[in-house]
PDB file of C-alpha atoms and ligand atoms in Angstrom:
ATOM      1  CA  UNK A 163     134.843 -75.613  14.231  1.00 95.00           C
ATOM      2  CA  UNK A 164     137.490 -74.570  16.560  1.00 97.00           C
ATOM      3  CA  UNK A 165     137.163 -76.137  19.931  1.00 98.00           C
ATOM      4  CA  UNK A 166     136.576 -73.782  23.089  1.00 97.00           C
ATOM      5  CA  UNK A 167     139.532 -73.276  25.858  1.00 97.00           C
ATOM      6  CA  UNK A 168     137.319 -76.298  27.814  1.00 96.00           C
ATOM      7  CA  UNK A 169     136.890 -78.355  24.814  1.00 98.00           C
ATOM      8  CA  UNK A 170     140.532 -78.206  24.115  1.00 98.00           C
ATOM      9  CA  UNK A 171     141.641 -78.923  27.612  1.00 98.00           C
ATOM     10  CA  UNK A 172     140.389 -82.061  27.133  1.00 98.00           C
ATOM     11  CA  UNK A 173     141.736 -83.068  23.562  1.00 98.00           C
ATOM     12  CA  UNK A 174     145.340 -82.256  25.753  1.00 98.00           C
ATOM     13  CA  UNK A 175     144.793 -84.247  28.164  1.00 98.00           C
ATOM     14  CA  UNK A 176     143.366 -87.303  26.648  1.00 98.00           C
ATOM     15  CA  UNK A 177     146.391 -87.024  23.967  1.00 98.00           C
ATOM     16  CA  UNK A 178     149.248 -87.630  26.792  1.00 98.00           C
ATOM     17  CA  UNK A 179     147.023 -90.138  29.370  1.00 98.00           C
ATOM     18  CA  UNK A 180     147.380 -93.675  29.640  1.00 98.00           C
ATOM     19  CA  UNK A 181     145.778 -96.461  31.398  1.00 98.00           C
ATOM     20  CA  UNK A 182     146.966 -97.092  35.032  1.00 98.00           C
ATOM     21  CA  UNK A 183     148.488 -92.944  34.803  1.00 98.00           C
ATOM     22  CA  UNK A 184     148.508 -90.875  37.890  1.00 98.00           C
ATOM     23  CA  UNK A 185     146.628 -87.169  37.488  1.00 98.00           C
ATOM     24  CA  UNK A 186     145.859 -84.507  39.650  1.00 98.00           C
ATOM     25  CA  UNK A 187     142.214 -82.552  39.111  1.00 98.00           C
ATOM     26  CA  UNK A 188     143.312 -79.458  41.022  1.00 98.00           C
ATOM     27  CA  UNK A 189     140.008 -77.335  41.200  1.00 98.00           C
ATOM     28  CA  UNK A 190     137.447 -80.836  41.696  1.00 97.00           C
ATOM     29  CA  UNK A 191     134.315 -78.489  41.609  1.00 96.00           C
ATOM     30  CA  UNK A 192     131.371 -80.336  40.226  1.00 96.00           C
ATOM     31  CA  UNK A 193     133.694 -83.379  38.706  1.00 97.00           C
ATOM     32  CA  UNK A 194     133.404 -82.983  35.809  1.00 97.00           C
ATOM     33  CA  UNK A 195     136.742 -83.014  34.631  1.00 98.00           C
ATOM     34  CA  UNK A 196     137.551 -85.699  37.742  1.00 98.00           C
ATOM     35  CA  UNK A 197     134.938 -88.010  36.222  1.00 98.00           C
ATOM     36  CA  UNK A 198     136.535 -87.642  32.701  1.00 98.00           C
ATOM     37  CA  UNK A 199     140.078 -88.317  34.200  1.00 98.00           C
ATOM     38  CA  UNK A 200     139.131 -91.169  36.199  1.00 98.00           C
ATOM     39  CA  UNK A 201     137.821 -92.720  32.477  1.00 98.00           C
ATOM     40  CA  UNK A 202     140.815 -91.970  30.897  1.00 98.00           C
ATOM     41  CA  UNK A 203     143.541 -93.658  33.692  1.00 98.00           C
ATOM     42  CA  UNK A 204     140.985 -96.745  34.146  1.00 98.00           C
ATOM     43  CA  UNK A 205     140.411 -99.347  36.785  1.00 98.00           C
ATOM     44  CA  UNK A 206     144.364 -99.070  37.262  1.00 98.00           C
ATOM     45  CA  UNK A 207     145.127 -95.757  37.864  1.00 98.00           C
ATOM     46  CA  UNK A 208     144.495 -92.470  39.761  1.00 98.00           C
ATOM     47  CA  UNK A 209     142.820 -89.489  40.278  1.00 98.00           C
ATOM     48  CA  UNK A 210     143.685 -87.135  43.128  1.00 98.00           C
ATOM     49  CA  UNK A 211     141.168 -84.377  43.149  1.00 98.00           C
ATOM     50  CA  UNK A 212     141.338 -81.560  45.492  1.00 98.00           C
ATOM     51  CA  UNK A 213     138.289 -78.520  46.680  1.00 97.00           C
ATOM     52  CA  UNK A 214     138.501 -76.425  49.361  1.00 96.00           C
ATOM     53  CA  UNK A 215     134.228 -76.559  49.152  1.00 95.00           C
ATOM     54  CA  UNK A 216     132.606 -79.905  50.839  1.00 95.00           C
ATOM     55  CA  UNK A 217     129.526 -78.967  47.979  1.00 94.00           C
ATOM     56  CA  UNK A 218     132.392 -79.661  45.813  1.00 95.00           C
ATOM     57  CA  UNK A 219     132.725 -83.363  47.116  1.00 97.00           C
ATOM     58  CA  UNK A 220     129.208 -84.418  47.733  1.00 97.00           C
ATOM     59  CA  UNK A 221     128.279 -83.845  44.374  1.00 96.00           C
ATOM     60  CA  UNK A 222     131.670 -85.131  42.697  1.00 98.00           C
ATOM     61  CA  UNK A 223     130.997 -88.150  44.780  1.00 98.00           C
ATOM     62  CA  UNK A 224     127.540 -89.046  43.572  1.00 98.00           C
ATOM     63  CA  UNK A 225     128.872 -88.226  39.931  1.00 98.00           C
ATOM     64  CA  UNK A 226     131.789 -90.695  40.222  1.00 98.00           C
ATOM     65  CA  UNK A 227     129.316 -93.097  41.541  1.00 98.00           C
ATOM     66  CA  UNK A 228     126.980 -93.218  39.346  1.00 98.00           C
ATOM     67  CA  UNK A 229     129.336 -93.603  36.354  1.00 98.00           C
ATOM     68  CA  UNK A 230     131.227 -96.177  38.436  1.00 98.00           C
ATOM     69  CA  UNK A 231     134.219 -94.620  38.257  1.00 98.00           C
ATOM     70  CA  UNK A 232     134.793 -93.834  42.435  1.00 98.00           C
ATOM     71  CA  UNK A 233     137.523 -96.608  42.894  1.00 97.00           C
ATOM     72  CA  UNK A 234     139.984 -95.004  40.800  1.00 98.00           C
ATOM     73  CA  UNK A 235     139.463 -91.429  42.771  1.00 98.00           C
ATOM     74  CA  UNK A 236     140.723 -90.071  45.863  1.00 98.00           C
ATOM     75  CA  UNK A 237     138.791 -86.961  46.527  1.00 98.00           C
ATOM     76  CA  UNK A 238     140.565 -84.487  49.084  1.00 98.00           C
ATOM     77  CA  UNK A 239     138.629 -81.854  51.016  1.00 98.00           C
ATOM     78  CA  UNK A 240     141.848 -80.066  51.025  1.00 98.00           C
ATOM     79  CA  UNK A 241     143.414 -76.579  48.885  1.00 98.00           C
ATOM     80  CA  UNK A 242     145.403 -77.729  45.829  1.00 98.00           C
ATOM     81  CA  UNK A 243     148.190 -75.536  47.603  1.00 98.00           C
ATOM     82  CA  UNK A 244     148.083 -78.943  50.150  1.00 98.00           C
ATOM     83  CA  UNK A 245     149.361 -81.136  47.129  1.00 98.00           C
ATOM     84  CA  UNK A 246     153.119 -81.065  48.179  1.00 97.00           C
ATOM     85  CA  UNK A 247     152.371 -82.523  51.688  1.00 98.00           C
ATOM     86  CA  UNK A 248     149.039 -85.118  49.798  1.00 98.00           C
ATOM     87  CA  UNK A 249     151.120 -86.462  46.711  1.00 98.00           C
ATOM     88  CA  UNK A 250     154.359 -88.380  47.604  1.00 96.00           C
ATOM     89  CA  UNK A 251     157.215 -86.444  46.280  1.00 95.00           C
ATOM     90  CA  UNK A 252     158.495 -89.741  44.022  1.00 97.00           C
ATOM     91  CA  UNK A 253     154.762 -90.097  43.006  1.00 98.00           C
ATOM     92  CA  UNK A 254     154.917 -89.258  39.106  1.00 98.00           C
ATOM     93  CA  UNK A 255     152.091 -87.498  37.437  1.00 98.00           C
ATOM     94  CA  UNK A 256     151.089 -87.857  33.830  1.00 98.00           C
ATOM     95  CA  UNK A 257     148.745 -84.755  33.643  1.00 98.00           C
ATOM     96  CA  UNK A 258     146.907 -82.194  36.002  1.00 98.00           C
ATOM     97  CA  UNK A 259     143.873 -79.704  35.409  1.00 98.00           C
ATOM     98  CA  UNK A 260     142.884 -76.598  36.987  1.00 98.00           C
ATOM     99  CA  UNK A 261     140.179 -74.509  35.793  1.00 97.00           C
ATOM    100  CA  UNK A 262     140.649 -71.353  37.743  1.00 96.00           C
ATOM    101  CA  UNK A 263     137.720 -69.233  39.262  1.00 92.00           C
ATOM    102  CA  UNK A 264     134.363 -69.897  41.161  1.00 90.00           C
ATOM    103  CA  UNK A 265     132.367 -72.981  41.171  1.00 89.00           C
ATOM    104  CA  UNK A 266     128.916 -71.642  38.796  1.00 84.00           C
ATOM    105  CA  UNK A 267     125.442 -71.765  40.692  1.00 82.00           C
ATOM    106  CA  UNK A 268     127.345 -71.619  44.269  1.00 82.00           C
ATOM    107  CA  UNK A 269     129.460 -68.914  46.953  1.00 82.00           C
ATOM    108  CA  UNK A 270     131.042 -66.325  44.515  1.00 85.00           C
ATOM    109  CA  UNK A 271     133.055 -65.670  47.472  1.00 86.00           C
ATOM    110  CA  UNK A 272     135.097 -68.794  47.044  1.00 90.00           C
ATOM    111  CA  UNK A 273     137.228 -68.560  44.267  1.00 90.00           C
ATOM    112  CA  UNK A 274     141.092 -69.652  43.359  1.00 93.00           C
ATOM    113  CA  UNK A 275     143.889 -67.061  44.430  1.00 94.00           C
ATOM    114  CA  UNK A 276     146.893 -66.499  42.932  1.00 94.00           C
ATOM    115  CA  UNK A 277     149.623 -67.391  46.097  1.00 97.00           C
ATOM    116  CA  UNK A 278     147.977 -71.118  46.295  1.00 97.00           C
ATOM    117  CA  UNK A 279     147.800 -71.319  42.762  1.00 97.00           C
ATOM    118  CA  UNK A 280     151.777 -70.720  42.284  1.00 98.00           C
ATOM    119  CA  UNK A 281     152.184 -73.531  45.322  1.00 98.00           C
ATOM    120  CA  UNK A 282     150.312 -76.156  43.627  1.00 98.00           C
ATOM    121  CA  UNK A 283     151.743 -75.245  40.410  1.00 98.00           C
ATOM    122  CA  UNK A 284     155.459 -75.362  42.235  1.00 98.00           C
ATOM    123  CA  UNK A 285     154.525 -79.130  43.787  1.00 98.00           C
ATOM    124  CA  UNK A 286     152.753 -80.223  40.366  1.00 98.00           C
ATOM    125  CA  UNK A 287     156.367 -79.393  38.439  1.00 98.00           C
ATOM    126  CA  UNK A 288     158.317 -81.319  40.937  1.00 98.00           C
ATOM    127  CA  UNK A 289     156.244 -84.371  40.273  1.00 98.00           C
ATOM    128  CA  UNK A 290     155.730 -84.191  36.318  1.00 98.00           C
ATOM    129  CA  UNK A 291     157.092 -86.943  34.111  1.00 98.00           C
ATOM    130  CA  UNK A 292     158.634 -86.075  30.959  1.00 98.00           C
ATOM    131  CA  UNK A 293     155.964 -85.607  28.381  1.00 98.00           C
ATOM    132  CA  UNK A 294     153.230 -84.753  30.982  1.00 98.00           C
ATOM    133  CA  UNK A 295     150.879 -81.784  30.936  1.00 98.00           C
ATOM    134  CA  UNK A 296     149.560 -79.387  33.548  1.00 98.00           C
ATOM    135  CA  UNK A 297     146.586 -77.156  32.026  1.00 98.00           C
ATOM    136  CA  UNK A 298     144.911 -74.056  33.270  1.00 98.00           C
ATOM    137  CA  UNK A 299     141.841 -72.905  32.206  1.00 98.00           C
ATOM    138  CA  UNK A 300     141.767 -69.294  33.494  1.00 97.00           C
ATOM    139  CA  UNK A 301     138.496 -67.652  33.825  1.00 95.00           C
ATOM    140  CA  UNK A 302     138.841 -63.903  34.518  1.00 94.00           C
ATOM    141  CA  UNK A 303     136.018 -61.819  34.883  1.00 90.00           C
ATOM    142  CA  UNK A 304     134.952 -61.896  38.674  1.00 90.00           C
ATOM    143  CA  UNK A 305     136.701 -60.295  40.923  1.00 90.00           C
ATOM    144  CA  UNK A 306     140.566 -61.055  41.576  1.00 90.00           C
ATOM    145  CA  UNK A 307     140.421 -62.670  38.547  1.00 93.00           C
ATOM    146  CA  UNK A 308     142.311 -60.600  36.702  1.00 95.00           C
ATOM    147  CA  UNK A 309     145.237 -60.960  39.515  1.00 95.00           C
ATOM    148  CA  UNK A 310     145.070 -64.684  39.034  1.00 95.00           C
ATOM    149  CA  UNK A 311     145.584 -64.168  35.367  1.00 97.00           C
ATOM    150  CA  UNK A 312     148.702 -62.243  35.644  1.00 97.00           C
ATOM    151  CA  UNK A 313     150.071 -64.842  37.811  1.00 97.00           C
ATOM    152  CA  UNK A 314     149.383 -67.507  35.411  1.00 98.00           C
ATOM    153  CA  UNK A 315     151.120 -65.408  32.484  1.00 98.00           C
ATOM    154  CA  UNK A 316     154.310 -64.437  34.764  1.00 98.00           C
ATOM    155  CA  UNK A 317     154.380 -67.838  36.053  1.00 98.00           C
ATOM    156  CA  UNK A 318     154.271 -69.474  32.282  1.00 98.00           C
ATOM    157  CA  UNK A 319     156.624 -66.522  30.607  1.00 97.00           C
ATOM    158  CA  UNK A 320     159.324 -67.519  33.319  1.00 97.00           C
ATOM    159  CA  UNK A 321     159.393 -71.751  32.696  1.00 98.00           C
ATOM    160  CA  UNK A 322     162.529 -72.543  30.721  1.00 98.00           C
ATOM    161  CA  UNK A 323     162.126 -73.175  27.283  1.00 97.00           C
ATOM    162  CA  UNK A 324     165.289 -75.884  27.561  1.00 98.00           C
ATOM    163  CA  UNK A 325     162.549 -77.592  30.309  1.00 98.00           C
ATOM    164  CA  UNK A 326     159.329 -76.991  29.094  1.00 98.00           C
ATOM    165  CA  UNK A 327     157.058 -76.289  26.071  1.00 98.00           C
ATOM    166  CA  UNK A 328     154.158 -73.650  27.196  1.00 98.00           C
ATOM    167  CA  UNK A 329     150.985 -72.656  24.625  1.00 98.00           C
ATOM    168  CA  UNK A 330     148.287 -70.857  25.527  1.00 98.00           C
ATOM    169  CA  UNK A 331     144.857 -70.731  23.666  1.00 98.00           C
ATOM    170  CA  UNK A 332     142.485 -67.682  23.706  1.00 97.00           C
ATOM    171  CA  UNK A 333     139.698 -66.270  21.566  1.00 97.00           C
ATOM    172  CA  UNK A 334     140.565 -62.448  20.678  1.00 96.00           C
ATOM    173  CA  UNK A 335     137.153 -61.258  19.384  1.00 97.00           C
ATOM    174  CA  UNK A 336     134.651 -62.343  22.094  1.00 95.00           C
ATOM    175  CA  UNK A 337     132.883 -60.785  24.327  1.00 96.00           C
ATOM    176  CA  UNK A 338     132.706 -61.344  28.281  1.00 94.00           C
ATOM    177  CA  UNK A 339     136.446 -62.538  29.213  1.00 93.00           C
ATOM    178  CA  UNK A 340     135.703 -66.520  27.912  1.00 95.00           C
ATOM    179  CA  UNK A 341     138.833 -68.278  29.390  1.00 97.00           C
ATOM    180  CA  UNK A 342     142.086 -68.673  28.564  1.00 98.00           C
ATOM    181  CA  UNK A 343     144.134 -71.787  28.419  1.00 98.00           C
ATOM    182  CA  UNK A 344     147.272 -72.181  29.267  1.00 98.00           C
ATOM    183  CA  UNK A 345     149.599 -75.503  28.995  1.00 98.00           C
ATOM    184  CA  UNK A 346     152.667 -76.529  30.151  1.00 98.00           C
ATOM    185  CA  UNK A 347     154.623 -79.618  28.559  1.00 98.00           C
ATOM    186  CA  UNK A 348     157.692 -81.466  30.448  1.00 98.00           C
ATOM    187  CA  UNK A 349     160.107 -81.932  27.648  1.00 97.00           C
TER     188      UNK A 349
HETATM  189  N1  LIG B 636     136.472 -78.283  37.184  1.00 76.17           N
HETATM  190  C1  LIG B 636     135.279 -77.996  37.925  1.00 76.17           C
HETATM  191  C2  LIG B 636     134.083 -78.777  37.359  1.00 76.17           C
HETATM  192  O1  LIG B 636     134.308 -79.649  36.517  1.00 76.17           O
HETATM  193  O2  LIG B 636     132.961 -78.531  37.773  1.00 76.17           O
HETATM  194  C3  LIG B 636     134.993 -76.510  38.053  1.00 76.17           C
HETATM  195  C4  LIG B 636     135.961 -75.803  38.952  1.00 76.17           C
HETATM  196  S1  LIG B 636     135.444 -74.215  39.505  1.00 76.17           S
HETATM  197  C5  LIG B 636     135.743 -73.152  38.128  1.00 76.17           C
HETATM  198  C6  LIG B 636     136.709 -73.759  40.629  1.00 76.17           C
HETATM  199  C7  LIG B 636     136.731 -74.599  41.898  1.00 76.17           C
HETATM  200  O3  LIG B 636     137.939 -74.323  42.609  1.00 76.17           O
HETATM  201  C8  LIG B 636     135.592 -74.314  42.877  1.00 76.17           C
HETATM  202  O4  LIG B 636     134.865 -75.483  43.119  1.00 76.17           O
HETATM  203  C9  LIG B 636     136.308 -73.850  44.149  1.00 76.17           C
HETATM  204  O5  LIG B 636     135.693 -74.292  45.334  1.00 76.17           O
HETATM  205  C10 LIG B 636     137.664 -74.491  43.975  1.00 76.17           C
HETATM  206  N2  LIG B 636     138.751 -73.902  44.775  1.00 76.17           N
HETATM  207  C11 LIG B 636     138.901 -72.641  45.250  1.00 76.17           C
HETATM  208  N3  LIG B 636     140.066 -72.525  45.918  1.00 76.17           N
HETATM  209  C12 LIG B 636     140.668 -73.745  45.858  1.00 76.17           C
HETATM  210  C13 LIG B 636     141.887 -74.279  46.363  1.00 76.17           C
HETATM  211  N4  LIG B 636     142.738 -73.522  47.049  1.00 76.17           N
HETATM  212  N5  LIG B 636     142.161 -75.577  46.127  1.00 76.17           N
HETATM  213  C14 LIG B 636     141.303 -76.371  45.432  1.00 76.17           C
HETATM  214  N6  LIG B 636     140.138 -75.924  44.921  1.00 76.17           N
HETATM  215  C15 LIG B 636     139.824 -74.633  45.135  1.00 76.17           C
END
């Protein structure tokens, strides 16, 4: 069965990270995608995982506890558009995540926008090794979504092909805007 946009995030990520790897979750909301980066770089390496929501970080925090996977975290009650000044510019990442939107079950109100987007996006590329992966998971159907998406397409359509590989993964025939997935590969 084909996998959806979320699934698939995952199969891309856990294809390019190692043990001891540096990765950025960009949009930490409940942690569930911090939880199953801090598995994947181990004991050894780290997460940086950013939410502009402190709900965001309490309950991250009590995941990442419980599965014993805190020490390999550092959770930031900052915007991802703060990554520039948080990451050290020689710092070099292996893989980041973003899924794009509101946090389900909480403020509606809070969602990603498209200008901080683009800056983490611009401080993300800086700091990619060869090889590495940043992937967006784009959900669209809320308000300023759809202004967020057209970001993410501009910003992907303008990467050089010379410099970078970028796919993106959608279902055509479904119903209620499921999201989009875009990646972008360091070559
Ligand atoms: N990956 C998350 C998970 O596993 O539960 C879901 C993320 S949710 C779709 C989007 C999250 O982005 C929300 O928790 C929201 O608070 C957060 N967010 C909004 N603006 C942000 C920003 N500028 N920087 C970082 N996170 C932001």
């Amino acid at each position: 069965m084909l996998q959806t946009a979320l699934h698939f995030s995952h199969t891309l990520l856990k294809e390019v990270i190692q043990v001891g790897d540096i990765v950025v979750d960009a949009t930490m909301g409940n942690g569930n995608d911090t939880a199953f980066l801090a598995e994947l770089v181990g004991s050894t390496g780290l997460v940086y995982a950013f939410d502009v929501q402190e709900k965001a970080l309490i309950n991250t925090e009590k995941k990442l506890t419980e599965l014993g996977l805190k020490d390999q975290t550092t959770l930031l009650h900052q915007g991802h558009e703060t990554l520039g000044e948080a990451i050290p510019e020689e710092t070099q990442l292996t893989a980041a995540i973003f899924n794009l939107g509101y946090l389900p079950k909480s403020d509606k109100q809070v969602i990603t926008k498209p200008d901080t987007t683009k800056k983490a996006l611009d401080a993300l590329l800086a700091r990619l090794k060869p090889k590495g992966r940043i992937i967006l998971v784009v959900y669209y159907g809320h308000t300023g979504g759809e202004a967020e998406l057209a970001l993410v397409q501009e910003y992907s359509q303008k990467l050089p092909q010379e410099e970078y590989s970028v796919l993106t993964y959608q279902f055509i025939n479904q119903k209620n805007n499921p999201p989009i997935l875009f990646c972008f590969e360091k070559k």
